C-alpha atoms as one frame of an Amber mdcrd trajectory, in Angstrom:
protein
  98.161 112.054 111.381 100.131 108.861 110.045 101.065 106.325 112.633 104.693
 105.435 113.160 105.992 102.054 113.787 109.315 101.086 114.892 111.011  98.164
 113.068 110.746  95.989 116.167 106.988  96.654 116.312 106.533  95.772 112.646
 108.317  92.639 113.190 106.096  91.568 116.090 102.940  92.544 113.871 104.233
  90.453 111.064 105.089  87.422 113.336 101.615  87.608 114.986  99.790  87.884
 111.536 101.448  84.758 110.347 100.268  82.845 113.345 103.643  82.670 115.490
 101.737  83.923 118.644  98.983  81.247 118.461  99.574  78.549 121.118 100.647
  75.321 119.684  98.248  72.367 120.276  98.477  70.401 123.463  97.737  67.157
 121.724  97.897  65.960 118.061  97.004  68.936 115.778  93.547  68.610 113.976
  91.950  70.196 111.051  91.048  72.825 113.250  94.531  73.635 113.728  95.270
  73.403 109.937  92.525  75.806 109.148  93.808  78.160 111.924  97.086  78.301
 110.079  95.560  78.954 106.709  93.361  81.635 108.117  96.652  83.320 108.890
  98.763  82.650 105.893  95.992  82.438 103.109  98.069  79.988 101.150 100.849
  77.372 101.250 103.463  77.610  98.364 104.197  74.334  96.691 107.776  73.333
  95.664 109.214  70.052  94.168 112.443  70.042  96.170 112.577  67.421  98.907
 116.023  68.027 100.469 114.394  68.067 103.791 110.595  67.853 103.206 108.409
  69.301 100.477 107.742  72.967 101.166 104.081  73.026 101.697 104.375  70.836
 104.708 106.926  73.138 106.480 104.715  76.153 107.489 102.367  73.869 109.390
 105.401  72.410 111.255 106.909  75.874 111.962 103.715  77.090 113.603 102.110
  73.818 115.042 105.171  71.890 115.779 105.224  67.992 114.905 102.024  67.046
 113.277 101.205  64.215 110.888 101.605  65.140 107.269  98.587  63.124 106.478
  96.663  65.877 108.026  97.472  68.338 105.289  97.343  65.308 102.574  93.746
  64.582 103.468  92.689  68.136 103.135  93.770  68.137  99.323  91.698  64.992
  98.094  88.086  63.960  97.742  85.015  66.132  97.390  85.208  67.179 100.957
  88.704  68.732 100.406  89.363  72.042 101.957  92.429  72.838  99.881  92.808
  73.107  96.086  95.871  74.024  93.900  96.304  76.946  91.701  98.555  79.851
  90.858  98.784  82.344  93.760 102.296  83.243  94.850 103.721  80.720  92.455
 101.869  77.244  92.692 100.059  77.081  96.068  97.489  75.224  98.172  94.555
  77.687  98.838  91.358  77.325 100.888  88.606  76.139  98.488  86.641  79.272
  99.325  89.403  81.140  97.385  88.353  79.470  94.130  85.830  82.094  93.156
  88.378  84.732  93.795  90.942  83.405  91.212  88.139  83.124  88.302  89.431
  86.473  86.946  92.895  85.021  86.508  91.441  81.984  84.862  89.488  84.014
  82.629  92.488  86.010  81.584  94.225  82.782  80.973  91.499  81.533  78.668
  91.960  84.620  76.692  95.626  84.236  76.775  96.163  87.516  78.693  99.280
  85.973  80.556  99.845  89.145  83.055 102.784  88.281  85.044 102.472  84.609
  84.963 103.161  82.077  81.896 103.752  84.662  78.993 105.611  81.954  77.140
 102.744  79.512  77.621 100.187  81.865  76.544 102.176  82.441  73.178 102.442
  78.769  72.562  98.590  78.171  73.379  97.746  80.755  70.540  98.479  78.308
  67.865  97.526  75.222  69.806  93.695  75.768  70.287  92.471  72.301  68.661
  95.410  70.322  70.326  94.432  71.793  73.651  90.761  70.817  73.301  91.806
  67.401  72.361  93.809  67.075  75.630  90.925  68.428  77.537  88.631  65.779
  76.043  90.988  63.066  77.064  90.807  64.400  80.632  87.083  64.618  80.541
  86.693  61.009  79.286  89.648  59.318  81.257  90.395  61.713  84.402  91.904
  61.524  86.941  95.127  61.260  84.900  98.469  62.689  85.020 100.321  64.506
  81.969 102.653  61.770  81.755  99.831  59.482  80.408  99.690  61.515  77.325
 103.371  61.104  76.462 103.556  59.372  72.977  99.643  59.068  72.964  98.241
  59.080  69.474  95.307  61.648  69.126  93.360  62.776  66.197  95.971  65.372
  65.644  98.837  62.895  65.510 101.262  61.664  67.991 101.556  63.799  71.071
 105.124  64.808  72.058 105.715  65.240  75.743 106.521  68.909  75.947 103.405
  69.687  73.947 101.211  67.530  76.089 102.672  68.840  79.387 102.143  72.430
  78.084  98.533  71.690  77.063  97.776  70.326  80.824  99.500  73.283  82.046
  97.333  75.711  80.131  94.300  73.959  80.991  95.224  74.135  84.677  96.099
  77.727  84.477  92.667  78.459  82.795  90.922  76.523  85.517  89.316  74.075
  83.111  91.026  71.169  84.742  92.532  71.059  88.427  94.599  68.725  90.629
  92.658  65.892  91.689  95.402  64.293  93.895  99.075  63.683  93.739 101.039
  60.359  93.608 104.496  60.968  94.664 104.753  64.573  93.441 102.972  63.890
  90.196  99.686  65.793  89.610  96.626  63.759  88.657  94.080  66.036  86.854
  90.543  66.129  86.463  87.600  68.403  85.741  86.804  70.902  88.723  83.123
  69.772  88.755  84.324  66.332  89.669  86.890  67.451  92.256  85.674  70.459
  94.250  82.797  70.642  96.588  79.427  71.518  95.016  78.932  74.340  97.293
  82.120  75.993  96.068  81.304  75.503  92.596  77.872  77.181  93.265  79.318
  80.219  94.837  78.948  83.417  92.798  81.830  84.650  91.012  82.810  88.103
  92.302  83.698  91.128  89.991  87.399  91.818  89.119  87.282  94.636  91.427
  85.672  92.698  94.343  88.027  89.817  93.820  91.135  91.960  93.951  89.679
  93.887  96.987  89.167  90.392  98.733  92.646  89.028  97.811  94.279  92.089
  98.944  92.417  92.008 102.193  93.593  88.502 102.726  97.189  89.608 101.750
  97.033  92.502 104.387  95.825  90.339 107.150  98.603  87.683 106.489 101.156
  90.591 106.542  99.777  92.619 109.224 101.850  95.563 108.063 103.351  95.636
 104.540 104.268  97.956 101.655 102.213  98.166  98.441 104.680  96.011  96.557
 104.509  93.221  99.302 100.704  93.303  99.353 100.488  92.869  95.583 103.229
  90.172  95.390 101.440  87.683  97.844  99.008  86.677  95.054 101.100  88.271
  92.290  98.309  90.801  91.518  98.408  93.229  88.417  99.590  96.661  89.459
  96.518  98.627  88.240  94.126  96.245  89.668  96.072  96.315  92.996  96.019
 100.028  93.263  92.419 100.387  92.772  91.771  97.649  95.572  94.369  99.367
  97.715  92.743 102.808  97.430  89.355 101.376  98.273  90.607  99.509 101.448
  92.353 102.748 102.591  89.282 104.763 101.950  87.118 102.308 103.994  89.422
 102.298 106.794  90.546  98.891 106.748  94.153  99.457 105.700  95.737 102.244
 107.724  98.740 104.243 106.189 101.812 103.936 108.474 105.513 104.669 108.376
 107.873 102.116 109.668 111.376 103.417 110.735 113.868 102.423 108.284 111.578
 101.600 105.321 111.722 104.023 102.475 108.073 103.462 101.093 104.769 103.827
 102.613 103.326 100.972 104.502  99.708  99.929 105.385  98.614  98.354 108.560
  95.596  96.235 108.665  93.170  97.611 111.387  92.729  94.178 112.887  96.460
  93.512 112.952  97.733  92.705 116.666 100.495  94.781 117.958 101.946  92.497
 120.737 104.567  93.713 123.088 106.618  90.708 122.562 106.779  87.358 120.718
 107.938  84.351 121.994 108.749  81.683 119.087 111.120  79.209 117.841 110.909
  77.822 114.479 112.936  76.516 111.410 111.412  78.199 108.307 111.103  76.659
 104.858 112.718  78.812 102.049 109.141  79.263 100.627 107.322  79.988 104.033
 105.089  83.141 103.450 106.885  84.742 106.200 110.186  84.957 104.292 109.377
  84.106 100.458 109.331  87.700  99.543 113.194  88.360  99.970 113.232  92.075
  99.984 110.524  92.269 102.647 112.462  89.668 104.790 115.727  91.685 104.545
 113.904  95.124 105.368 111.753  93.408 108.355 114.359  91.065 109.897 117.595
  92.596 108.481 118.129  89.224 107.184 119.575  88.854 103.616 118.384  85.387
 102.115 118.693  83.665  98.871 118.206  80.179  98.041 121.102  78.740  96.380
 119.694  75.403  94.845 120.584  76.609  91.548 124.006  78.255  92.421 127.069
  76.018  91.394 128.256  74.365  94.579 131.686  76.051  94.734 129.930  79.405
  94.617 127.291  78.887  97.272 127.734  80.952 100.308 125.758  79.120 102.835
 124.542  75.757 101.148 122.155  73.946  99.024 118.865  73.951 101.065 119.236
  76.468 103.969 116.473  77.205 106.453 116.238  80.376 108.465 115.949  79.921
 112.235 113.553  82.183 114.051 114.047  82.721 117.760 111.454  84.965 119.404
 111.283  88.088 117.301 114.413  87.600 115.163 115.972  85.554 112.627 119.228
  84.485 114.448 120.674  81.809 112.287 120.461  79.821 109.291 121.256  75.952
 108.704 122.071  73.892 105.706 120.057  70.572 106.030 119.377  67.437 104.352
 117.200  64.545 105.360 119.039  61.345 104.329 116.153  59.042 104.349 117.953
  55.836 103.212 120.318  56.341 106.034 117.739  57.595 108.353 119.846  60.689
 109.285 119.288  64.405 109.611 122.377  65.769 108.224 123.384  69.369 109.494
 125.952  70.499 106.785 126.592  73.840 108.198 125.142  76.397 110.633 125.671
  80.172 110.510 124.802  82.709 113.140 123.549  86.172 112.431 125.199  89.259
 113.880 124.442  89.830 117.554 122.596  86.402 117.781 121.940  85.412 121.343
 124.520  83.205 123.278 121.637  80.609 123.514 121.476  80.286 119.698 123.297
  77.018 119.273 121.309  75.390 122.192 117.927  76.603 120.915 118.681  75.450
 117.212 119.760  72.027 118.527 116.419  71.634 120.140 114.668  72.550 117.129
 116.776  70.240 115.060 115.991  67.406 117.344 112.338  68.001 117.262 112.381
  68.088 113.361 114.492  64.827 113.297 111.693  63.187 115.279 109.046  64.789
 113.241 110.736  63.241 110.026 110.976  59.832 111.644 114.940  59.916 111.467
 117.034  57.824 113.635 119.901  60.164 114.310 121.420  63.431 113.374 125.034
  64.268 112.236 126.345  67.645 112.611 129.272  68.787 110.429 130.928  71.637
 112.436 130.978  74.036 109.333 129.897  77.565 109.264 130.449  80.078 112.142
 128.094  78.287 114.398 128.653  74.616 113.302 131.301  73.969 115.935 129.200
  75.379 118.830 126.219  73.464 117.487 128.260  70.249 117.528 129.732  70.964
 120.940 126.217  71.543 122.721 124.941  68.142 121.110 128.206  66.403 122.498
 127.394  67.809 125.839 124.052  66.280 125.824 123.094  62.754 126.548 122.324
  60.453 123.568 118.697  59.519 123.393
């Protein structure tokens, strides 16, 4: 008989799976805490927007509280690195142990089988084989180097244009022939995998296509706790046919248990090791690309929270703001806040705040405490609140009632 879950139970399962029930460190977080978060999430999505802080730093903060960003930086450099960059759910940081599991995608890239990623780049590469090899040899001879180093460079095939050089680097990265050595600012410096990744990782056996998909789906299922087929597939952007085979295998083995969730119109799957807590006590601001919320339809069906990022929406057409962070309080997303870290002025600017329907009376006070904590984490001297949005005035009033620090 198929197990039935209430929506509230599904939320608690999802929050536990994503690490929001794990105790926060009593002292400064260490690599052990970083690895614990990655063991829950399986990845950290990368995004270039730095309105508050770059997206890959935020999920650790949301789960651990204030931590030195150098903790994450140090895990992405050197031969003892524990993370590498590649295409998973968009560009992501992944545990190095995942490298063999992504070889199927790299092999398909080399064959210009684009799948769901980079179809335009695959078409471009078909006519640029010699040029791509020339770029590869340049990395081989001079790496680590950024793509910008090739702008205007004269190779054997003539002068390299910026767009072609950048595309060649992207294709080689997608194909796994080069990888990120480090970043300076936000610019990638590329090198050969054999000069970047730990030897033990490079020596690991490459699993079959079927085994790789089964393991990636297993990671996705653990990170979700409970999820539909579409969400399980989306986490690593897996191809439908490959995912269906892996899903059937995990169900047959009893690792994934078919369930129904009240209010969901699609079958769901519960990982057999998922925790089903009676309650969750959590408080966190979430990045727009946090794995808890980056699949928008799941966010809506799980939290009854409709969320869209409005960075590319014209200012006069935005509903909530440029860079809006959901606010998680215990088991629900109860508010959202439009933030910007004004680093030159050393101010955390709260442009607007909005409460969700039935948000508890303590929402403004709890959000203020979270904002103060973020201000300290970002090293900003003060916070300025604009009383915009239906929660903005209450947030500013709560702040006015508290003594200045």
